[in-house]
Every structure is written in C-alpha cells, then in structure tokens.
CSV table of C-alpha atoms in Angstrom, one decimal:
chain,number,residue,atom,x,y,z
D,21,MET,CA,-5.6,3.5,32.5
D,22,VAL,CA,-2.4,0.3,33.2
D,23,ASN,CA,-0.4,1.8,31.3
D,24,LYS,CA,0.3,5.4,30.9
D,25,ILE,CA,0.4,6.5,27.3
D,26,VAL,CA,1.7,9.5,26.2
D,27,ILE,CA,2.3,11.0,22.4
D,28,THR,CA,5.9,11.8,21.0
D,29,GLY,CA,5.4,12.5,17.5
D,30,LEU,CA,2.9,14.3,15.3
D,31,GLY,CA,2.2,14.1,11.6
D,32,MET,CA,0.4,15.9,9.5
D,33,ILE,CA,-0.6,16.5,4.9
D,34,ASN,CA,-3.7,18.1,4.3
D,35,PRO,CA,-4.6,21.6,2.2
D,36,LEU,CA,-3.7,23.6,4.9
D,37,GLY,CA,0.1,22.3,4.8
D,38,HIS,CA,2.4,19.9,4.4
D,39,THR,CA,4.0,19.8,8.4
D,40,CYS,CA,1.7,19.7,11.9
D,41,LEU,CA,4.0,23.3,11.9
D,42,GLU,CA,2.3,24.3,8.4
D,43,VAL,CA,-1.4,23.1,9.2
D,44,TYR,CA,-1.5,25.2,12.5
D,45,ASN,CA,-0.2,28.0,11.0
D,46,ALA,CA,-2.3,28.0,8.8
D,47,TYR,CA,-5.2,27.3,11.0
D,48,GLN,CA,-4.3,30.0,13.4
D,49,ASP,CA,-4.4,32.4,10.8
D,50,LYS,CA,-7.9,31.5,9.9
D,51,VAL,CA,-6.9,29.5,6.2
D,52,ASN,CA,-9.4,28.3,4.0
D,53,SER,CA,-8.1,25.6,1.8
D,54,ILE,CA,-11.5,23.8,1.1
D,55,ASN,CA,-11.5,24.0,-2.3
D,56,GLN,CA,-7.4,23.3,-3.5
D,57,GLY,CA,-6.1,20.1,-2.5
D,58,ILE,CA,-2.8,19.1,-0.9
D,59,SER,CA,-1.2,22.3,-3.6
D,60,HIS,CA,2.4,22.2,-4.4
D,61,TYR,CA,2.5,18.3,-3.2
D,62,ASP,CA,5.5,17.0,-5.2
D,63,PRO,CA,6.0,12.9,-4.7
D,64,THR,CA,9.3,13.3,-5.9
D,65,ASN,CA,10.5,15.4,-2.5
D,66,HIS,CA,8.9,12.1,-0.6
D,67,PHE,CA,10.1,8.9,-2.9
D,68,GLU,CA,11.9,7.1,-5.1
D,69,LYS,CA,10.5,7.0,-8.9
D,70,LYS,CA,10.0,3.6,-8.5
D,71,GLU,CA,7.9,3.1,-5.5
D,72,ILE,CA,5.8,6.9,-6.8
D,73,ASN,CA,4.6,4.7,-9.6
D,74,ARG,CA,3.3,2.1,-6.9
D,75,LEU,CA,2.2,4.3,-4.4
D,76,ASP,CA,-1.6,5.4,-5.0
D,77,SER,CA,-1.5,9.1,-2.9
D,78,PHE,CA,-3.7,8.0,0.1
D,79,SER,CA,-0.7,5.7,1.0
D,80,GLN,CA,1.5,8.5,-0.3
D,81,TYR,CA,0.3,11.0,2.5
D,82,ALA,CA,-0.2,8.7,4.6
D,83,ILE,CA,4.4,7.5,4.7
D,84,VAL,CA,4.6,11.6,4.8
D,85,ALA,CA,2.2,12.2,7.7
D,86,ALA,CA,4.4,9.2,9.8
D,87,ASN,CA,8.0,10.3,8.6
D,88,GLU,CA,7.2,13.6,10.5
D,89,ALA,CA,5.4,11.5,13.4
D,90,ILE,CA,8.9,9.3,13.3
D,91,GLU,CA,11.0,12.0,12.8
D,92,GLN,CA,9.7,14.3,16.2
D,93,ALA,CA,9.6,10.8,18.1
D,94,LYS,CA,13.3,9.9,17.7
D,95,LEU,CA,12.2,6.2,16.2
D,96,SER,CA,13.8,6.3,12.7
D,97,ASP,CA,17.0,5.6,14.7
D,98,TYR,CA,15.7,3.2,17.3
D,99,GLU,CA,17.2,0.2,18.7
D,100,GLY,CA,15.1,-1.7,20.6
D,101,SER,CA,13.1,-4.8,19.3
D,102,MET,CA,11.2,-4.4,16.0
D,103,GLU,CA,8.3,-6.4,16.8
D,104,GLU,CA,7.4,-3.7,19.8
D,105,ILE,CA,6.1,-1.1,17.2
D,106,SER,CA,2.8,-1.2,15.6
D,107,VAL,CA,1.4,1.0,12.8
D,108,ILE,CA,-2.4,1.0,12.7
D,109,ILE,CA,-4.4,3.6,9.8
D,110,GLY,CA,-7.7,4.6,9.4
D,111,ALA,CA,-9.0,4.6,5.8
D,112,ALA,CA,-12.4,5.6,4.3
D,113,GLY,CA,-13.5,2.8,2.2
D,114,ASN,CA,-12.7,4.0,-1.7
D,115,GLY,CA,-8.7,3.6,-0.6
D,116,ALA,CA,-6.9,4.1,-3.6
D,117,ASP,CA,-9.5,5.9,-5.1
D,118,GLN,CA,-7.3,7.1,-8.3
D,119,PHE,CA,-5.0,4.3,-8.5
D,120,LEU,CA,-8.2,2.2,-8.6
D,121,GLN,CA,-10.6,4.2,-11.6
D,122,GLU,CA,-7.1,4.7,-13.5
D,123,ASN,CA,-6.2,1.6,-14.4
D,124,HIS,CA,-10.0,0.8,-14.5
D,125,GLU,CA,-10.3,3.0,-17.1
D,126,LEU,CA,-7.0,1.7,-18.7
D,127,LEU,CA,-8.8,-1.9,-18.7
D,128,ILE,CA,-11.8,0.0,-21.2
D,129,GLU,CA,-9.7,1.6,-23.3
D,130,ARG,CA,-6.4,-0.2,-24.1
D,131,GLY,CA,-7.0,-3.5,-22.6
D,132,PRO,CA,-5.7,-5.8,-19.5
D,133,LYS,CA,-2.1,-5.4,-20.6
D,134,ARG,CA,-2.0,-1.9,-20.2
D,135,ILE,CA,-2.9,-2.6,-16.2
D,136,SER,CA,-0.6,-1.6,-13.9
D,137,PRO,CA,1.7,-4.7,-12.5
D,138,TYR,CA,1.4,-3.3,-9.0
D,139,TYR,CA,-2.7,-2.7,-9.1
D,140,SER,CA,-3.1,-5.9,-6.3
D,141,SER,CA,-0.5,-4.2,-4.1
D,142,ALA,CA,-1.3,-0.4,-3.9
D,143,ALA,CA,-5.0,-0.8,-4.6
D,144,MET,CA,-5.1,-2.8,-1.1
D,145,ILE,CA,-7.0,-0.7,1.8
D,146,ASN,CA,-4.2,-1.7,4.1
D,147,SER,CA,-1.3,-0.2,1.7
D,148,PRO,CA,-0.6,2.2,4.1
D,149,PRO,CA,0.1,0.7,7.3
D,150,ALA,CA,2.3,-2.1,5.7
D,151,GLU,CA,4.4,0.1,3.5
D,152,ILE,CA,4.7,2.5,6.8
D,153,ALA,CA,5.7,-1.0,8.6
D,154,LEU,CA,7.9,-2.0,5.7
D,155,LYS,CA,9.9,1.2,4.9
D,156,ASN,CA,11.1,1.3,8.6
D,157,GLY,CA,11.1,-2.7,9.6
D,158,PHE,CA,8.4,-2.0,12.0
D,159,GLN,CA,7.5,-5.9,12.7
D,160,GLY,CA,4.8,-5.6,15.4
D,161,PRO,CA,1.0,-6.0,14.5
D,162,SER,CA,0.1,-3.5,11.5
D,163,ALA,CA,-4.1,-3.3,10.5
D,164,ALA,CA,-6.0,-0.7,8.4
D,165,VAL,CA,-9.2,-0.1,10.2
D,166,LEU,CA,-12.0,1.0,8.0
D,167,ALA,CA,-15.0,2.9,9.4
D,168,GLY,CA,-15.8,6.4,7.1
D,169,GLU,CA,-15.2,9.3,9.2
D,170,ALA,CA,-13.9,7.7,12.2
D,171,SER,CA,-11.2,5.2,10.9
D,172,GLY,CA,-8.4,7.9,11.9
D,173,LEU,CA,-9.9,8.1,15.3
D,174,LEU,CA,-11.0,4.5,15.3
D,175,ALA,CA,-7.1,3.5,14.5
D,176,LEU,CA,-5.4,5.9,17.4
D,177,GLY,CA,-7.7,4.1,19.7
D,178,GLN,CA,-6.7,0.6,18.1
D,179,ALA,CA,-3.0,1.5,19.0
D,180,VAL,CA,-3.9,2.3,22.4
D,181,ASN,CA,-5.8,-0.9,22.8
D,182,TYR,CA,-2.5,-2.7,21.0
D,183,ILE,CA,-0.1,-0.9,23.9
D,184,GLN,CA,-2.5,-2.1,26.7
D,185,ASN,CA,-3.0,-5.7,26.1
D,186,GLY,CA,0.9,-5.9,25.9
D,187,SER,CA,0.8,-6.8,21.4
D,188,CYS,CA,3.2,-3.5,21.8
D,189,THR,CA,5.1,-1.0,23.7
D,190,ILE,CA,5.5,2.2,20.7
D,191,ALA,CA,2.3,2.3,17.7
D,192,ILE,CA,1.9,4.5,14.7
D,193,ALA,CA,-1.5,5.3,14.3
D,194,GLY,CA,-3.4,7.7,12.2
D,195,GLY,CA,-5.5,8.3,9.1
D,196,THR,CA,-5.5,8.8,5.3
D,197,GLN,CA,-7.6,10.0,2.5
D,198,GLY,CA,-6.3,9.9,-1.1
D,199,ASP,CA,-6.4,12.3,-4.2
D,200,ILE,CA,-10.3,12.7,-4.4
D,201,SER,CA,-11.3,11.2,-7.9
D,202,LEU,CA,-14.7,12.6,-9.9
D,203,LEU,CA,-16.2,9.1,-9.2
D,204,THR,CA,-16.0,9.4,-5.3
D,205,GLU,CA,-16.5,13.3,-5.7
D,206,THR,CA,-20.2,12.7,-7.9
D,207,GLY,CA,-21.2,9.8,-5.4
D,208,TYR,CA,-20.9,11.4,-2.0
D,209,GLU,CA,-22.6,14.6,-3.7
D,210,LYS,CA,-25.4,12.5,-4.7
D,211,SER,CA,-26.2,10.9,-1.2
D,212,ALA,CA,-27.7,12.5,1.8
D,213,ILE,CA,-24.9,10.5,3.8
D,214,ILE,CA,-22.8,13.6,4.5
D,215,SER,CA,-25.1,16.4,4.3
D,216,GLU,CA,-23.4,19.6,4.2
D,217,TYR,CA,-21.9,18.7,1.0
D,218,PRO,CA,-20.7,20.9,-0.9
D,219,HIS,CA,-20.4,22.9,2.0
D,220,HIS,CA,-17.4,21.1,3.8
D,221,PRO,CA,-15.9,19.5,-0.1
D,222,LEU,CA,-14.6,16.4,0.4
D,223,ASN,CA,-10.4,16.4,0.4
D,224,PRO,CA,-7.6,14.4,0.5
D,225,GLY,CA,-4.9,14.4,3.5
D,226,ALA,CA,-3.4,12.1,6.3
D,227,GLY,CA,-2.3,12.4,9.7
D,228,ALA,CA,-0.3,10.5,12.2
D,229,VAL,CA,0.7,9.9,15.8
D,230,VAL,CA,3.4,8.3,17.5
D,231,ILE,CA,2.1,6.7,20.8
D,232,GLU,CA,3.9,4.7,23.3
D,233,THR,CA,4.4,3.7,27.1
D,234,GLU,CA,5.7,6.1,29.6
D,235,LYS,CA,8.2,3.8,30.1
D,236,GLU,CA,9.4,3.8,27.3
D,237,ALA,CA,9.6,7.1,26.3
D,238,ARG,CA,11.7,7.7,28.7
D,239,ARG,CA,14.0,5.5,28.4
D,240,ARG,CA,14.4,6.4,24.8
D,241,GLY,CA,14.7,9.7,25.4
D,242,ALA,CA,11.6,10.7,23.7
D,243,GLU,CA,9.3,14.1,24.6
D,244,PRO,CA,6.1,13.3,25.6
D,245,ILE,CA,3.4,15.9,23.6
D,246,GLY,CA,0.6,14.9,25.3
D,247,GLU,CA,-1.1,11.8,27.1
D,248,VAL,CA,-3.9,9.7,25.4
D,249,ILE,CA,-6.2,9.5,29.7
D,250,SER,CA,-9.3,7.2,27.7
D,251,PHE,CA,-10.4,6.1,24.7
D,252,SER,CA,-13.9,4.4,24.1
D,253,MET,CA,-15.8,3.8,20.5
D,254,SER,CA,-19.6,2.7,20.2
D,255,THR,CA,-22.0,2.4,17.1
D,256,VAL,CA,-25.3,5.3,17.8
D,257,SER,CA,-28.2,5.7,15.9
D,258,ASP,CA,-29.2,9.4,17.1
D,259,GLU,CA,-28.2,12.3,19.2
D,260,ALA,CA,-29.0,11.3,22.0
D,261,GLU,CA,-26.9,7.7,21.5
D,262,VAL,CA,-24.1,10.2,20.5
D,263,LYS,CA,-24.9,12.3,24.2
D,264,GLU,CA,-24.6,9.6,25.8
D,265,ALA,CA,-21.1,8.1,24.3
D,266,VAL,CA,-19.9,11.2,25.4
D,267,ILE,CA,-20.8,11.3,29.0
D,268,ASP,CA,-19.4,7.8,29.5
D,269,ALA,CA,-16.0,8.5,27.7
D,270,LEU,CA,-15.5,11.4,30.6
D,271,ALA,CA,-17.4,9.3,33.6
D,272,GLU,CA,-14.2,6.4,32.9
D,273,ALA,CA,-11.3,8.8,32.8
D,274,ASN,CA,-13.0,10.1,35.9
D,275,ILE,CA,-13.1,13.8,34.2
D,276,GLU,CA,-15.7,16.4,35.4
D,277,THR,CA,-17.2,18.8,32.0
D,278,HIS,CA,-15.8,21.5,34.1
D,279,MET,CA,-12.1,20.2,33.8
D,280,VAL,CA,-12.2,19.7,29.5
D,281,ASP,CA,-10.8,23.0,28.0
D,282,LEU,CA,-11.4,22.5,24.0
D,283,ILE,CA,-13.7,19.8,22.2
D,284,GLY,CA,-11.9,18.4,18.6
D,285,VAL,CA,-15.3,18.0,16.9
D,286,ALA,CA,-16.1,16.5,13.3
D,287,GLU,CA,-20.1,15.8,13.6
D,288,GLU,CA,-23.3,16.5,16.1
D,289,THR,CA,-21.5,19.2,16.8
D,290,ASP,CA,-24.6,21.2,19.0
D,291,VAL,CA,-25.2,17.4,20.8
D,292,VAL,CA,-22.0,17.3,22.3
D,293,THR,CA,-21.1,20.9,23.3
D,294,SER,CA,-24.7,20.9,25.0
D,295,ILE,CA,-23.1,18.7,27.6
D,296,PHE,CA,-20.5,21.2,28.6
D,297,LYS,CA,-22.4,24.2,30.4
D,298,GLN,CA,-19.4,26.2,30.8
D,299,ASP,CA,-17.3,28.8,27.6
D,300,VAL,CA,-15.7,25.4,26.5
D,301,GLU,CA,-13.3,26.0,22.7
D,302,ILE,CA,-14.1,24.2,20.3
D,303,LEU,CA,-12.3,23.2,17.1
D,304,SER,CA,-13.7,21.9,13.8
D,305,LEU,CA,-11.3,21.7,11.1
D,306,LYS,CA,-14.0,21.2,8.0
D,307,GLU,CA,-14.6,24.9,8.0
D,308,SER,CA,-10.8,25.7,7.5
D,309,MET,CA,-10.4,22.3,4.7
D,310,GLY,CA,-13.3,20.2,4.0
D,311,ASN,CA,-14.6,16.8,4.8
D,312,THR,CA,-10.6,14.8,4.9
D,313,LEU,CA,-12.5,12.0,5.5
D,314,ALA,CA,-10.5,9.2,7.1
D,315,ALA,CA,-7.9,11.8,8.1
D,316,SER,CA,-10.5,13.6,10.0
D,317,GLY,CA,-10.4,12.3,13.5
D,318,VAL,CA,-6.7,12.3,14.0
D,319,ASN,CA,-5.8,15.7,12.3
D,320,GLN,CA,-8.8,17.0,14.9
D,321,VAL,CA,-6.4,15.2,17.5
D,322,ILE,CA,-3.5,17.0,16.7
D,323,LEU,CA,-4.4,20.6,16.3
D,324,SER,CA,-6.6,20.2,19.2
D,325,LEU,CA,-3.4,19.0,21.4
D,326,LEU,CA,-1.3,21.8,19.5
D,327,SER,CA,-3.9,24.5,20.5
D,328,LEU,CA,-3.8,23.2,23.9
D,329,LYS,CA,-0.7,24.3,24.4
D,330,GLU,CA,-0.2,26.9,23.3
D,331,THR,CA,-3.1,28.3,25.9
D,332,GLY,CA,0.3,27.6,27.8
D,333,LYS,CA,-2.2,26.0,30.9
D,334,LYS,CA,-0.8,23.4,33.0
D,335,GLU,CA,-2.4,19.9,32.0
D,336,ALA,CA,-5.3,21.5,29.8
D,337,ILE,CA,-7.4,19.3,28.8
D,338,GLY,CA,-9.2,18.1,25.5
D,339,LEU,CA,-12.3,15.8,24.3
D,340,VAL,CA,-12.3,14.9,20.5
D,341,ASN,CA,-14.8,12.8,19.3
D,342,CYS,CA,-16.3,11.5,15.8
D,343,ILE,CA,-18.7,9.8,14.0
D,344,ASP,CA,-19.2,8.6,10.5
D,345,PRO,CA,-22.3,7.9,9.1
D,346,ALA,CA,-23.1,4.8,9.7
D,347,GLY,CA,-22.5,5.3,13.3
D,348,HIS,CA,-19.3,4.3,14.4
D,349,PHE,CA,-18.9,6.5,16.9
D,350,GLY,CA,-15.4,7.2,18.9
D,351,CYS,CA,-14.1,9.2,22.0
D,352,LEU,CA,-10.1,10.1,22.5
D,353,ILE,CA,-9.8,11.8,25.9
D,354,ILE,CA,-6.2,13.6,25.9
D,355,LYS,CA,-4.1,15.8,28.1
D,356,VAL,CA,-0.5,18.3,27.9
D,357,VAL,CA,2.2,17.2,29.6
C-alpha cells in the first residue's frame, strides 16, 4: 500500500455483547447466543426519545458500534478538518427491516395517516452512514455498500480505497443488520440461498472500525491496534475461484501462506483452509452468534484482530474473507502492531 493504513478504533454490538470486550470475552468463553437476538439492549441508553422514533434498529446498532470505535480512536474531540473523515457502512439489502414491516401493517390496518413521518429517512439503505456522519459532523464522502453478507467487509475495503486515493485520511467503516422480522426470517428459511439455515439462524448486530493513515494517527496521538496490509475483492462463482481469489490476495500483500497465523472466515471454510499447509487458527463467529449478515465480515475482522493480539506474537497476521450468495467476495489481510 502507498499509505500505511492502521486501525485505531473498534466497536461492536451483537448477540454476544454490547461492546468489543463483552463480545470477545463471550466468544472466548464459548458462549452460544444464536437464538437470543441482542438481549438487554435499551435504546434509551444511547438515544433520545425523538431519535428512537426515527431510527430503525439497523441504524441504531451501527451508531452504537461506531460510537465505541470513535471513542477508542480519540475522534470524539477531533480538531482537524471534518472533510477528512468518511463513513462507509454495509447493509444486507433489507435495511430498515422492522420499520418497513411495522409501517406497512399500519398502512393496511389504519390507513396512510398512521405512517411515520420519518418513514423515508429511516428506511433508506444509506441511513446508517448518514446518521453517523451527521451526529459527529463528519463531512468526508459517506456511502452505503450493498452486497449481502459481504457488505461489511467490502465497506471496509472501500474505506481503504478512499484513503488510498486521497478522498479522506480517516474513515469509519463497518456493517449493520437490524432486528430480524418474521418476513425476512421466513424468506431466508424458504430460500436455498443460505444452505445452513436454521443451524446458523439470522441475528442482528453491527461492527465498526476506524482506519486512518499512520501519519494521521501519529499526529493525533491515536494508538494503532493493527495495520491493514491489503484488501482485494472479486466476484466468484465456484470454489476454485474462491481459492484463486485468496491466493491472489496473499500474492498482492507479498504474504506467504506460512506467515498467516489466523483465518477469519464466514463461508467456504474448507476451500480457504485447503490453501494452508500448516496448522492455522480458524475463527468463525457463526457457531456462536448465527449469521449477522452485513455485520459478519467486519465482526470477523475485529475478533480476528483481538485474537491475534491475545497471542502476544509480534506482527501476527490474519486473513479475513467473506462471500455472499451472489458471489461478492472480499479478502482483507491485517497485522498486529
């Protein structure tokens, strides 16, 4: 990479916990929360009543995760140009799932006058990045990435590209999935798209990271947690192409397979691990929390980074990849610093 890009902030909320530390500890303790949703979540702890009324859970969770990452990265008191900070958040496609269904039921049962005045803004797929940017005064490019389960990881990759091409120097990136409606749950259950359902049921959650140039992190006094070595994305149609995409990502990063200490994988586990001859740790969150859709990839990145740091190995390397049923594939290689 032309500019060394470091990770300075992490944030998560999902069935395993409301913060990165809670999620990581629960994962380490082998807590299984695949059927619980996000328990004990109280929006009044994070938002004013008016905000709660106009924000669907997919925006709320994204904001909560982003706030944790922003605080850790020391961005809450940022004194530089707000035009240097971007927000890119991935969504799975159903966006404001509950909000849409509830308002549709109101329309049918009680007529158009009962529809929320916030319907248009709350239902937009780009509501999470817009809300995060507006709440914090960030004025750099903001966008939503829509690529199913790969959305969060591809959003992080897009943020890397933004920094690389000079569009910004800091970015908040991640993925979010709101509360699962009965309509969406039934649709996925009846579809062959997600073959492991209901063994890995759908669940809500969000993850966010702050990435920035190493130069900017040093200027601000932010502490790097990890480094993004490389990112690649492609469209794949079979296992051979998945394998080829991972090999290409390793080559682009100038990384040999024996240098990889951990693989964070959401799908195609056997295909990816077949590339590696040595014993390598496999991290897969679906066994613990089910399928968090757009949040899956970024959750894998965060947990992989925390797991690598726990080993105490200097410059430990992790490879995180995610694929959605349509073939959108992303591969991110990170290193502990």
